[in-house]
Coordinates of C-alpha atoms in Angstrom, one line a residue:
Chain A
M1 CA 10.6 8.6 16.0
A2 CA 13.3 11.2 15.6
Q3 CA 15.9 8.9 17.1
V4 CA 14.9 6.0 14.8
A5 CA 15.2 8.3 11.8
T6 CA 18.6 9.4 12.8
E7 CA 19.9 5.9 13.4
S8 CA 18.5 4.8 10.0
A9 CA 20.4 7.6 8.3
T10 CA 23.7 6.5 9.6
T11 CA 23.8 2.7 9.7
A12 CA 23.4 0.5 6.6
F13 CA 20.2 -1.5 6.5
S14 CA 22.0 -4.8 6.3
D15 CA 23.9 -3.9 9.5
R16 CA 20.8 -2.9 11.3
L17 CA 19.2 -6.2 10.3
A18 CA 22.2 -8.2 11.4
A19 CA 22.2 -6.5 14.8
A20 CA 18.5 -7.3 15.2
V21 CA 18.9 -10.9 14.2
E22 CA 21.7 -11.5 16.6
R23 CA 20.0 -9.7 19.5
K24 CA 16.7 -11.5 19.1
R25 CA 18.1 -14.7 17.7
S26 CA 15.3 -14.5 15.1
Q27 CA 15.2 -14.5 11.3
L28 CA 11.4 -14.0 11.2
C29 CA 9.6 -11.4 9.2
V30 CA 5.8 -11.2 9.8
G31 CA 3.8 -10.1 6.8
L32 CA 1.0 -7.7 7.5
D33 CA -1.7 -8.7 5.0
P34 CA -4.8 -7.2 6.7
R35 CA -7.8 -8.5 4.8
V36 CA -10.9 -6.9 6.2
D37 CA -13.0 -10.0 5.8
L38 CA -10.6 -12.1 7.9
L39 CA -10.3 -9.7 10.8
P40 CA -11.4 -10.8 14.3
V41 CA -15.1 -10.2 15.0
E42 CA -14.4 -7.8 17.8
L43 CA -12.9 -5.3 15.2
R44 CA -15.5 -5.5 12.6
G45 CA -17.7 -2.8 14.0
D46 CA -15.0 -0.2 13.3
P47 CA -14.6 1.6 10.0
P48 CA -12.4 -0.7 7.8
A49 CA -9.2 1.4 8.0
D50 CA -9.5 1.8 11.7
A51 CA -10.0 -1.9 12.1
V52 CA -7.0 -2.6 10.0
A53 CA -4.8 -0.3 12.0
R54 CA -6.0 -1.8 15.3
F55 CA -5.4 -5.3 14.0
C56 CA -1.9 -4.5 12.8
R57 CA -1.0 -2.8 16.0
G58 CA -2.2 -5.8 18.0
I59 CA -0.1 -8.1 15.7
V60 CA 2.9 -5.9 16.2
D61 CA 2.6 -6.1 19.9
A62 CA 2.2 -9.9 19.8
V63 CA 5.1 -10.6 17.4
A64 CA 7.6 -7.9 18.5
P65 CA 9.5 -10.2 20.9
H66 CA 9.8 -12.9 18.2
A67 CA 10.3 -11.2 14.9
V68 CA 13.0 -8.8 13.6
A69 CA 10.8 -7.2 10.9
V70 CA 7.2 -6.8 9.7
K71 CA 6.3 -6.5 6.1
P72 CA 3.1 -4.5 5.4
Q73 CA 1.6 -5.5 2.1
L74 CA 0.7 -2.2 0.4
A75 CA -2.2 -3.6 -1.7
F76 CA -4.4 -4.2 1.4
F77 CA -3.9 -0.7 2.6
E78 CA -4.3 0.9 -0.8
A79 CA -7.6 -1.0 -1.2
L80 CA -8.9 1.2 1.5
G81 CA -8.0 4.5 -0.2
A82 CA -6.7 7.5 1.6
E83 CA -7.8 6.2 5.0
G84 CA -5.9 3.0 4.3
M85 CA -2.8 5.0 3.6
R86 CA -3.2 6.8 6.9
A87 CA -3.5 3.4 8.6
L88 CA -0.3 2.3 6.9
E89 CA 1.5 5.4 8.1
E90 CA 0.3 4.7 11.6
V91 CA 1.2 1.0 11.5
C92 CA 4.7 1.6 10.1
A93 CA 5.4 4.2 12.8
Y94 CA 4.1 1.9 15.5
A95 CA 6.2 -1.0 14.3
R96 CA 9.4 1.1 14.2
A97 CA 8.7 2.4 17.7
A98 CA 8.5 -1.3 18.7
E99 CA 12.0 -1.7 17.3
L100 CA 10.9 -3.8 14.4
L101 CA 12.3 -3.2 10.9
V102 CA 9.7 -2.3 8.4
I103 CA 9.9 -3.8 4.9
V104 CA 7.3 -2.1 2.8
D105 CA 6.0 -4.7 0.3
G106 CA 5.1 -2.7 -2.7
K107 CA 7.0 -4.5 -5.5
R108 CA 7.5 -1.0 -7.0
G109 CA 9.5 -0.2 -10.1
D110 CA 9.2 2.6 -12.6
I111 CA 11.3 4.8 -14.9
G112 CA 13.6 7.5 -13.5
S113 CA 11.6 10.5 -12.4
T114 CA 8.8 8.2 -11.2
G115 CA 11.1 5.9 -9.3
R116 CA 12.3 9.0 -7.4
G117 CA 8.7 9.6 -6.3
Y118 CA 8.5 6.1 -4.9
A119 CA 11.9 6.3 -3.2
A120 CA 10.8 9.6 -1.6
A121 CA 7.4 8.1 -0.6
Y122 CA 8.7 5.0 1.2
L123 CA 12.3 5.3 2.1
E124 CA 13.3 8.9 2.6
G125 CA 12.3 12.1 4.3
D126 CA 12.1 13.0 8.0
A127 CA 10.1 10.0 9.0
P128 CA 10.4 7.4 6.2
L129 CA 7.6 4.8 6.2
G130 CA 9.9 1.9 6.0
D131 CA 13.4 0.6 6.4
A132 CA 13.3 -1.3 3.1
L133 CA 11.1 -1.8 0.1
T134 CA 10.4 -4.7 -2.3
V135 CA 11.1 -3.8 -6.0
N136 CA 10.5 -5.3 -9.4
P137 CA 13.4 -5.7 -11.8
Y138 CA 11.5 -5.8 -15.1
L139 CA 12.4 -2.2 -15.9
G140 CA 16.1 -2.7 -15.3
R141 CA 18.9 -1.0 -13.5
D142 CA 18.1 2.6 -14.3
S143 CA 14.6 2.1 -12.8
L144 CA 16.2 1.1 -9.5
D145 CA 18.8 3.9 -9.3
P146 CA 16.6 6.2 -7.2
F147 CA 16.1 3.4 -4.7
L148 CA 19.9 2.6 -4.7
S149 CA 20.5 6.2 -4.0
A150 CA 18.1 6.1 -1.1
C151 CA 20.1 3.1 0.2
R152 CA 23.3 5.0 0.1
R153 CA 21.9 8.3 1.5
S154 CA 19.5 7.0 4.1
G155 CA 20.6 3.6 5.1
A156 CA 17.6 2.0 3.4
G157 CA 17.3 -1.5 2.0
L158 CA 15.8 -3.1 -1.1
F159 CA 14.6 -6.6 -1.8
C160 CA 14.4 -7.2 -5.5
L161 CA 12.0 -9.9 -6.9
V162 CA 14.1 -12.7 -8.3
K163 CA 12.3 -16.0 -8.1
T164 CA 8.8 -15.6 -6.6
S165 CA 6.8 -18.1 -4.6
N166 CA 3.9 -18.5 -7.0
T167 CA 3.7 -21.1 -9.8
G168 CA 2.9 -18.5 -12.4
G169 CA 6.3 -16.9 -11.8
A170 CA 7.7 -19.5 -14.2
D171 CA 6.0 -17.7 -17.2
V172 CA 8.8 -15.1 -17.2
Q173 CA 11.3 -16.0 -14.5
D174 CA 12.0 -19.6 -15.8
L175 CA 12.4 -18.8 -19.5
A176 CA 15.5 -20.4 -20.8
L177 CA 18.2 -17.9 -22.0
S178 CA 20.5 -18.6 -24.9
D179 CA 23.3 -19.6 -22.5
G180 CA 21.3 -22.2 -20.7
R181 CA 20.5 -20.2 -17.6
T182 CA 17.1 -18.8 -16.8
V183 CA 15.8 -15.3 -16.6
W184 CA 15.7 -15.3 -12.8
M185 CA 19.4 -16.5 -12.6
Q186 CA 20.4 -13.5 -14.7
V187 CA 18.3 -11.2 -12.5
A188 CA 20.1 -12.8 -9.5
K189 CA 23.4 -11.9 -11.1
L190 CA 22.2 -8.3 -11.7
V191 CA 21.1 -8.1 -8.0
D192 CA 24.5 -9.2 -6.9
E193 CA 26.1 -6.5 -9.0
W194 CA 23.7 -3.8 -7.9
G195 CA 24.4 -4.7 -4.3
E196 CA 28.2 -4.6 -4.6
E197 CA 28.5 -1.0 -3.5
L198 CA 26.2 -1.5 -0.6
V199 CA 27.9 -4.2 1.4
G200 CA 27.8 -3.4 5.1
A201 CA 30.3 -4.1 7.9
N202 CA 28.9 -7.6 8.4
G203 CA 29.5 -8.6 4.8
L204 CA 25.9 -8.5 3.7
S205 CA 24.5 -6.1 1.1
S206 CA 21.5 -3.8 1.7
V207 CA 20.3 -5.0 -1.7
G208 CA 18.5 -8.3 -1.0
A209 CA 16.4 -10.7 -3.1
V210 CA 13.0 -12.2 -2.9
V211 CA 13.2 -16.0 -3.4
G212 CA 10.2 -18.2 -2.8
A213 CA 10.5 -20.8 0.0
T214 CA 8.3 -22.9 -2.3
F215 CA 11.3 -23.7 -4.5
P216 CA 14.0 -25.2 -2.2
R217 CA 16.5 -26.1 -4.9
E218 CA 16.3 -22.5 -6.3
V219 CA 16.9 -21.2 -2.8
G220 CA 20.3 -23.0 -2.8
E221 CA 21.1 -21.8 -6.3
A222 CA 20.1 -18.2 -5.4
R223 CA 22.4 -18.3 -2.4
R224 CA 25.3 -19.3 -4.7
L225 CA 24.5 -16.6 -7.2
M226 CA 24.1 -13.8 -4.6
P227 CA 26.5 -14.7 -1.8
R228 CA 26.1 -11.3 -0.1
A229 CA 22.3 -10.8 -0.5
V230 CA 19.8 -11.2 2.3
L231 CA 17.2 -13.6 0.9
L232 CA 13.6 -12.7 1.8
L233 CA 11.8 -16.0 1.7
P234 CA 8.0 -15.9 1.5
G235 CA 5.9 -19.0 1.0
V236 CA 6.4 -20.7 4.4
G237 CA 3.1 -21.7 5.9
E238 CA -0.1 -21.2 3.8
Q239 CA 1.8 -21.5 0.5
G240 CA 3.4 -24.9 1.5
G241 CA 7.0 -24.1 2.2
T242 CA 8.7 -25.3 5.4
P243 CA 11.6 -24.0 7.5
A244 CA 13.7 -26.9 6.3
D245 CA 13.1 -25.9 2.7
V246 CA 15.0 -22.6 3.2
A247 CA 18.0 -23.9 5.3
R248 CA 20.4 -23.2 2.5
A249 CA 19.6 -19.5 2.5
F250 CA 21.5 -19.1 5.8
T251 CA 25.0 -20.1 4.7
S252 CA 26.2 -16.5 4.4
G253 CA 25.4 -15.7 8.0
P254 CA 22.6 -15.7 10.6
A255 CA 21.0 -12.6 8.9
S256 CA 21.4 -13.8 5.4
G257 CA 17.9 -15.1 5.2
L258 CA 14.6 -13.8 6.5
V259 CA 11.6 -16.1 6.5
S260 CA 8.5 -14.2 5.8
A261 CA 5.2 -15.6 7.0
S262 CA 1.9 -13.8 6.8
R263 CA -1.4 -15.5 7.0
S264 CA -0.2 -18.5 9.0
V265 CA 0.9 -16.1 11.8
I266 CA -1.5 -13.2 11.7
Y267 CA -4.7 -15.3 11.3
A268 CA -3.4 -18.2 13.5
Y269 CA -6.5 -17.6 15.7
R270 CA -8.7 -18.9 12.9
N271 CA -7.3 -22.3 13.2
G272 CA -6.8 -22.7 16.9
G273 CA -9.4 -20.4 18.3
G274 CA -8.4 -18.3 21.3
D275 CA -7.3 -14.7 21.5
W276 CA -6.0 -13.5 18.1
R277 CA -3.0 -11.7 19.5
A278 CA -2.0 -14.6 21.7
S279 CA -2.4 -17.0 18.8
A280 CA -0.2 -14.8 16.6
G281 CA 2.5 -14.6 19.3
I282 CA 2.5 -18.3 19.8
E283 CA 2.8 -19.1 16.1
A284 CA 5.5 -16.4 15.7
A285 CA 7.5 -17.9 18.6
R286 CA 7.2 -21.4 17.2
L287 CA 8.3 -20.4 13.7
R288 CA 11.1 -18.3 15.0
A289 CA 12.5 -21.3 16.9
D290 CA 12.0 -23.7 13.9
V291 CA 13.8 -21.4 11.5
W292 CA 16.6 -20.6 14.0
A293 CA 17.2 -24.3 14.4
V294 CA 17.4 -25.1 10.7
S295 CA 19.6 -22.0 10.0
G296 CA 22.4 -23.7 11.9
W297 CA 23.4 -20.6 13.9
Chain B
M1 CA -20.5 9.2 -11.0
A2 CA -23.1 6.4 -10.7
Q3 CA -23.9 6.6 -14.4
V4 CA -20.2 6.3 -15.3
A5 CA -19.8 3.3 -13.1
T6 CA -22.8 1.6 -14.6
E7 CA -21.6 2.2 -18.2
S8 CA -18.1 0.8 -17.3
A9 CA -19.7 -2.3 -15.9
T10 CA -21.4 -3.1 -19.2
T11 CA -19.1 -2.1 -22.0
A12 CA -15.6 -3.6 -22.5
F13 CA -12.8 -1.1 -22.0
S14 CA -11.5 -1.5 -25.5
D15 CA -14.9 -0.6 -26.9
R16 CA -15.3 2.4 -24.7
L17 CA -11.8 3.5 -25.8
A18 CA -12.6 2.9 -29.5
A19 CA -15.8 5.0 -29.2
A20 CA -13.9 7.8 -27.5
V21 CA -11.1 7.8 -30.2
E22 CA -13.6 8.0 -33.0
R23 CA -15.7 10.7 -31.4
K24 CA -12.7 12.9 -30.6
R25 CA -10.5 11.9 -33.4
S26 CA -7.7 11.6 -30.9
Q27 CA -5.3 8.9 -29.8
L28 CA -3.8 11.1 -27.1
C29 CA -3.4 10.1 -23.4
V30 CA -2.0 12.8 -21.1
G31 CA 0.1 11.6 -18.3
L32 CA -0.5 13.3 -14.9
D33 CA 2.9 13.3 -13.2
P34 CA 2.4 16.1 -10.7
R35 CA 5.8 17.0 -9.3
V36 CA 5.4 19.5 -6.5
D37 CA 8.7 21.3 -7.5
L38 CA 7.5 21.9 -11.1
L39 CA 4.0 23.2 -10.3
P40 CA 3.1 26.8 -11.4
V41 CA 4.0 29.4 -8.8
E42 CA 0.4 30.4 -8.2
L43 CA -0.2 27.0 -6.7
R44 CA 2.8 26.7 -4.5
G45 CA 1.2 28.4 -1.5
D46 CA -1.3 25.5 -1.0
P47 CA -0.5 22.4 0.9
P48 CA 1.2 20.0 -1.5
A49 CA -1.7 17.6 -2.0
D50 CA -4.1 20.5 -2.6
A51 CA -1.8 22.1 -5.1
V52 CA -1.4 18.8 -6.9
A53 CA -5.2 18.3 -7.1
R54 CA -5.8 21.8 -8.3
F55 CA -3.0 21.4 -10.9
C56 CA -4.4 18.2 -12.2
R57 CA -8.0 19.5 -12.4
G58 CA -6.7 22.4 -14.4
I59 CA -4.8 20.1 -16.8
V60 CA -7.9 17.9 -17.1
D61 CA -10.0 21.0 -18.1
A62 CA -7.3 22.1 -20.6
V63 CA -6.8 18.7 -22.3
A64 CA -10.3 17.2 -22.2
P65 CA -11.2 18.4 -25.7
H66 CA -8.1 16.9 -27.2
A67 CA -7.3 13.7 -25.3
V68 CA -9.2 10.5 -24.8
A69 CA -7.5 9.5 -21.6
V70 CA -5.4 10.7 -18.7
K71 CA -2.8 8.6 -16.9
P72 CA -2.2 9.5 -13.3
Q73 CA 1.2 8.3 -12.2
L74 CA 0.6 6.8 -8.7
A75 CA 4.1 7.4 -7.4
F76 CA 3.7 11.2 -7.4
F77 CA 0.5 10.9 -5.4
E78 CA 1.8 8.2 -3.0
A79 CA 4.8 10.5 -2.3
L80 CA 2.3 12.8 -0.5
G81 CA 0.9 10.1 1.7
A82 CA -2.7 9.8 2.7
E83 CA -3.5 13.3 1.5
G84 CA -1.9 12.4 -1.9
M85 CA -4.2 9.5 -2.2
R86 CA -7.2 11.7 -1.5
A87 CA -6.0 14.0 -4.2
L88 CA -5.7 11.0 -6.5
E89 CA -9.3 10.0 -5.8
E90 CA -10.5 13.6 -6.5
V91 CA -8.5 13.9 -9.7
C92 CA -9.7 10.5 -11.0
A93 CA -13.3 11.3 -10.3
Y94 CA -12.9 14.7 -11.9
A95 CA -11.4 13.3 -15.1
R96 CA -14.1 10.6 -15.4
A97 CA -16.8 13.3 -15.0
A98 CA -15.0 15.1 -17.9
E99 CA -15.5 12.0 -19.9
L100 CA -11.9 11.1 -20.0
L101 CA -10.8 7.5 -19.5
V102 CA -8.5 7.1 -16.6
I103 CA -5.5 4.8 -16.9
V104 CA -4.0 4.4 -13.5
D105 CA -0.3 4.1 -13.9
G106 CA 0.8 1.9 -11.0
K107 CA 2.7 -0.9 -12.7
R108 CA 1.3 -3.3 -10.1
G109 CA 1.7 -7.0 -9.9
D110 CA 1.7 -9.4 -7.0
I111 CA 0.7 -12.9 -6.1
G112 CA -2.9 -14.0 -5.9
S113 CA -4.6 -12.7 -2.7
T114 CA -2.6 -9.5 -2.9
G115 CA -3.4 -8.9 -6.6
R116 CA -7.0 -9.1 -5.6
G117 CA -6.4 -6.2 -3.2
Y118 CA -5.0 -4.1 -6.1
A119 CA -7.8 -5.0 -8.5
A120 CA -10.3 -4.0 -5.8
A121 CA -8.4 -0.8 -5.1
Y122 CA -8.2 0.5 -8.6
L123 CA -10.7 -1.2 -10.9
E124 CA -13.7 -2.3 -9.0
G125 CA -16.3 -1.3 -6.5
D126 CA -19.0 1.3 -6.7
A127 CA -16.8 4.1 -8.0
P128 CA -13.6 2.6 -9.3
L129 CA -10.6 5.0 -9.4
G130 CA -9.7 4.1 -13.0
D131 CA -10.9 2.5 -16.2
A132 CA -7.6 0.7 -16.7
L133 CA -4.4 -0.1 -14.8
T134 CA -0.8 -0.7 -15.9
V135 CA 0.6 -4.0 -14.6
N136 CA 4.0 -5.7 -14.5
P137 CA 4.4 -9.2 -16.0
Y138 CA 7.4 -10.5 -14.0
L139 CA 5.2 -12.6 -11.6
G140 CA 3.4 -14.3 -14.5
R141 CA -0.2 -15.2 -15.4
D142 CA -1.5 -16.1 -12.0
S143 CA -0.5 -12.7 -10.6
L144 CA -2.6 -11.1 -13.3
D145 CA -5.7 -13.3 -12.9
P146 CA -7.4 -10.9 -10.4
F147 CA -7.0 -8.1 -12.9
L148 CA -8.3 -10.2 -15.8
S149 CA -11.3 -11.1 -13.7
A150 CA -11.9 -7.3 -13.1
C151 CA -11.8 -6.8 -16.8
R152 CA -14.4 -9.5 -17.4
R153 CA -16.6 -8.4 -14.5
S154 CA -16.4 -4.7 -14.6
G155 CA -15.3 -3.8 -18.1
A156 CA -11.9 -2.7 -16.9
G157 CA -8.7 -2.6 -19.0
L158 CA -5.1 -3.5 -18.4
F159 CA -1.8 -2.4 -20.0
C160 CA 1.0 -4.8 -19.4
L161 CA 4.6 -3.7 -19.5
V162 CA 6.2 -5.3 -22.5
K163 CA 9.1 -3.1 -23.8
T164 CA 9.5 0.0 -21.7
S165 CA 10.8 3.4 -22.9
N166 CA 13.9 3.6 -20.7
T167 CA 17.3 2.3 -21.8
G168 CA 17.7 0.1 -18.6
G169 CA 14.7 -1.9 -19.7
A170 CA 17.2 -3.8 -21.9
D171 CA 18.7 -5.5 -18.7
V172 CA 15.8 -7.9 -18.5
Q173 CA 13.5 -7.3 -21.5
D174 CA 16.2 -7.7 -24.2
L175 CA 17.8 -10.9 -22.8
A176 CA 18.1 -13.4 -25.6
L177 CA 16.1 -16.6 -25.1
S178 CA 17.3 -20.0 -26.3
D179 CA 15.0 -19.8 -29.4
G180 CA 16.5 -16.5 -30.5
R181 CA 13.7 -14.3 -29.4
T182 CA 14.0 -11.8 -26.5
V183 CA 12.2 -11.8 -23.2
W184 CA 9.9 -9.0 -24.2
M185 CA 8.8 -10.8 -27.3
Q186 CA 7.8 -13.8 -25.2
V187 CA 5.9 -11.4 -22.8
A188 CA 4.2 -10.0 -25.9
K189 CA 3.1 -13.5 -26.8
L190 CA 1.7 -14.0 -23.3
V191 CA -0.1 -10.7 -23.4
D192 CA -1.7 -11.7 -26.7
E193 CA -2.8 -15.0 -25.1
W194 CA -4.1 -13.3 -21.9
G195 CA -6.1 -10.9 -24.0
E196 CA -7.7 -13.4 -26.2
E197 CA -10.9 -13.8 -24.1
L198 CA -11.3 -10.1 -23.8
V199 CA -11.6 -9.0 -27.4
G200 CA -14.4 -6.5 -27.8
A201 CA -16.9 -5.8 -30.6
N202 CA -14.3 -3.6 -32.4
G203 CA -11.7 -6.4 -32.5
L204 CA -9.4 -4.9 -29.9
S205 CA -8.6 -6.6 -26.6
S206 CA -9.0 -4.9 -23.2
V207 CA -5.6 -6.3 -22.4
G208 CA -3.1 -3.8 -23.9
A209 CA 0.6 -3.4 -23.8
V210 CA 3.1 -0.7 -22.9
V211 CA 5.7 -0.3 -25.6
G212 CA 8.1 2.6 -25.6
A213 CA 7.9 5.1 -28.4
T214 CA 11.6 5.4 -28.0
F215 CA 12.1 2.1 -29.8
P216 CA 10.3 2.5 -33.3
R217 CA 11.4 -0.8 -34.7
E218 CA 10.1 -2.6 -31.6
V219 CA 6.8 -0.8 -31.9
G220 CA 6.3 -2.5 -35.3
E221 CA 7.3 -5.9 -34.0
A222 CA 5.0 -5.5 -31.0
R223 CA 2.1 -4.7 -33.3
R224 CA 2.9 -7.9 -35.2
L225 CA 3.1 -10.0 -32.1
M226 CA 0.0 -8.6 -30.5
P227 CA -2.4 -7.8 -33.3
R228 CA -5.4 -7.1 -31.0
A229 CA -3.7 -5.2 -28.3
V230 CA -4.0 -1.5 -27.7
L231 CA -0.4 -0.3 -27.5
L232 CA 0.2 2.4 -24.9
L233 CA 3.1 4.4 -26.2
P234 CA 5.0 6.5 -23.7
G235 CA 8.3 8.3 -24.5
V236 CA 7.0 10.9 -27.0
G237 CA 8.3 14.3 -26.1
E238 CA 10.7 14.7 -23.2
Q239 CA 12.1 11.2 -23.7
G240 CA 12.8 11.8 -27.4
G241 CA 10.2 9.8 -29.3
T242 CA 8.2 11.4 -32.1
P243 CA 4.7 10.7 -33.5
A244 CA 6.3 9.3 -36.6
D245 CA 8.1 6.8 -34.5
V246 CA 4.9 5.1 -33.5
A247 CA 3.0 5.2 -36.8
R248 CA 3.1 1.4 -37.1
A249 CA 1.2 1.0 -33.8
F250 CA -2.0 2.0 -35.6
T251 CA -2.4 -0.7 -38.2
S252 CA -4.9 -2.6 -36.1
G253 CA -7.4 0.4 -36.1
P254 CA -7.7 4.0 -35.0
A255 CA -7.8 3.0 -31.3
S256 CA -5.0 0.4 -31.5
G257 CA -2.4 2.9 -30.3
L258 CA -2.5 5.5 -27.5
V259 CA 0.3 8.0 -27.4
S260 CA 1.1 8.9 -23.9
A261 CA 2.8 12.3 -23.2
S262 CA 3.3 13.7 -19.8
R263 CA 5.9 16.4 -19.1
S264 CA 5.9 17.9 -22.6
V265 CA 2.1 18.6 -22.2
I266 CA 1.5 19.3 -18.5
Y267 CA 4.6 21.5 -18.1
A268 CA 4.4 23.1 -21.5
Y269 CA 4.2 26.5 -19.8
R270 CA 7.7 26.1 -18.6
N271 CA 9.0 26.4 -22.1
G272 CA 6.7 28.9 -23.7
G273 CA 5.6 31.0 -20.8
G274 CA 2.0 32.0 -20.6
D275 CA -0.9 30.5 -18.7
W276 CA -0.2 26.9 -17.7
R277 CA -3.6 25.6 -18.6
A278 CA -3.6 27.3 -22.0
S279 CA -0.1 26.1 -22.8
A280 CA -1.1 22.5 -21.9
G281 CA -4.2 22.8 -24.1
I282 CA -2.2 24.1 -27.0
E283 CA 0.4 21.4 -26.7
A284 CA -2.2 18.6 -26.4
A285 CA -4.1 19.9 -29.5
R286 CA -0.9 20.0 -31.5
L287 CA 0.2 16.5 -30.4
R288 CA -3.3 15.1 -31.0
A289 CA -3.2 16.4 -34.6
D290 CA 0.3 15.2 -35.3
V291 CA -0.5 11.7 -34.0
W292 CA -3.8 11.5 -35.9
A293 CA -2.0 12.5 -39.1
V294 CA 0.6 9.8 -38.8
S295 CA -1.9 7.2 -37.7
G296 CA -3.4 7.2 -41.2
W297 CA -7.0 7.3 -40.0

């Protein structure tokens, strides 16, 4: 743990990510969305938070050879209260020890003093929970300053919501601006600016963007608007996106896109039967290979 | 606790709020932003989460006669990990037992299945943490559906970010749309629509809006765009807003605005000296009276 923390303090997130992508030849991020009602039967006798922690540790073991990152979804841990947060801490430490990057999916964003609380909670301190955090841009630049400071100081990363994978995202993100662009395109421009000062040795910024794989045309446009951003691409699998839909994300380098799949990997056993860990590993390996192939690297 | 949960399941949030406002003749919500480095010296020997819980309980005791609600800011509890979440649970239960409404300030928002996790965590179950939750609109209507369901099922409330009190909010919220309005005005229109089916007996919806007291003109415009919404008005006090700045919020009824003050109340002892509880009580009483006077009720 101490060694991981020291490394994270000295190397930019985007450079750590790029090194992991090239070492593993993988652009896969596995989402940890532990829903108690979907856990394997063998875990259901445990108290919910213990079952969730065991499940996530098993998934980490299974996908570690194939993925570069895991993305714990905070809501599912928060739903279990204080015990859930303890499970989150355990799972994050376990994943980092397995040399996976941890992208905490909290979609946080709040004004100044509160934002500092979140940055401290997730990205800083002696043993930060995660290497990166997802954030929401609705409150603007000053709400993200504490997170940007954490990136500079501690080598953390951010992924800012830009164009999300759900259909309802259009309600706000697709509104037409007076100059003909949409709200999400302007947010993309802001993300590009915010990330300027955090470009690593490999040319990628530690300020990335969330762009839904469910909107292939927008993935290409997002790449054009944010040439240095790592695009975190949810929506492959259960939500209907395919690896081919995100091919254009990778034109800025092998690590310039991360495909995030959650349910299709971690609950793979529910479709095929068999051991849940083995099923997750097989699905992760398959998706890793498919994505690597379309990425063109 | 059980009785509170039963009551919350049967009466709409907006009606419970209206009853509290009329009973206490108060439109004050006290923000619980427990920053460990600002706590009274007498609490600093305790482990941080214990100190935070003791501090918040003391503030609850002090402000309960003067306020209708408290608003715990999740970031400050999350910053303390699992112990912080335990402190949050304790503080929320304590405030509800003191007959204060609890508005959990999490600014949450995520796609479908994840949103259900948040709704379950904060608004539902046998002993929900809070009566209402702040949410972020960037992901659109479908991201808020799980919360709207919780409002219908459990008598919970929402406060959707519309026009926030910080200057950086302009980056996204003030963007000009093709029809001449701004993004926040369109979000206001959406909030009005989302709240239509949740209008209580008193004419107010359980879907409210966060509008910064730091922008008085926008408060009036927000009232016009969302005639049935309870406006939650942060920014009075440390951020520079005054009770007079929010007078126009109250034209839809005594409970149609809630002034939210955090640091100026809970850390009042740092300005005037004296006992921290007494100072918070005095400041809450003063602000309650000032707001009630300008509200015109």
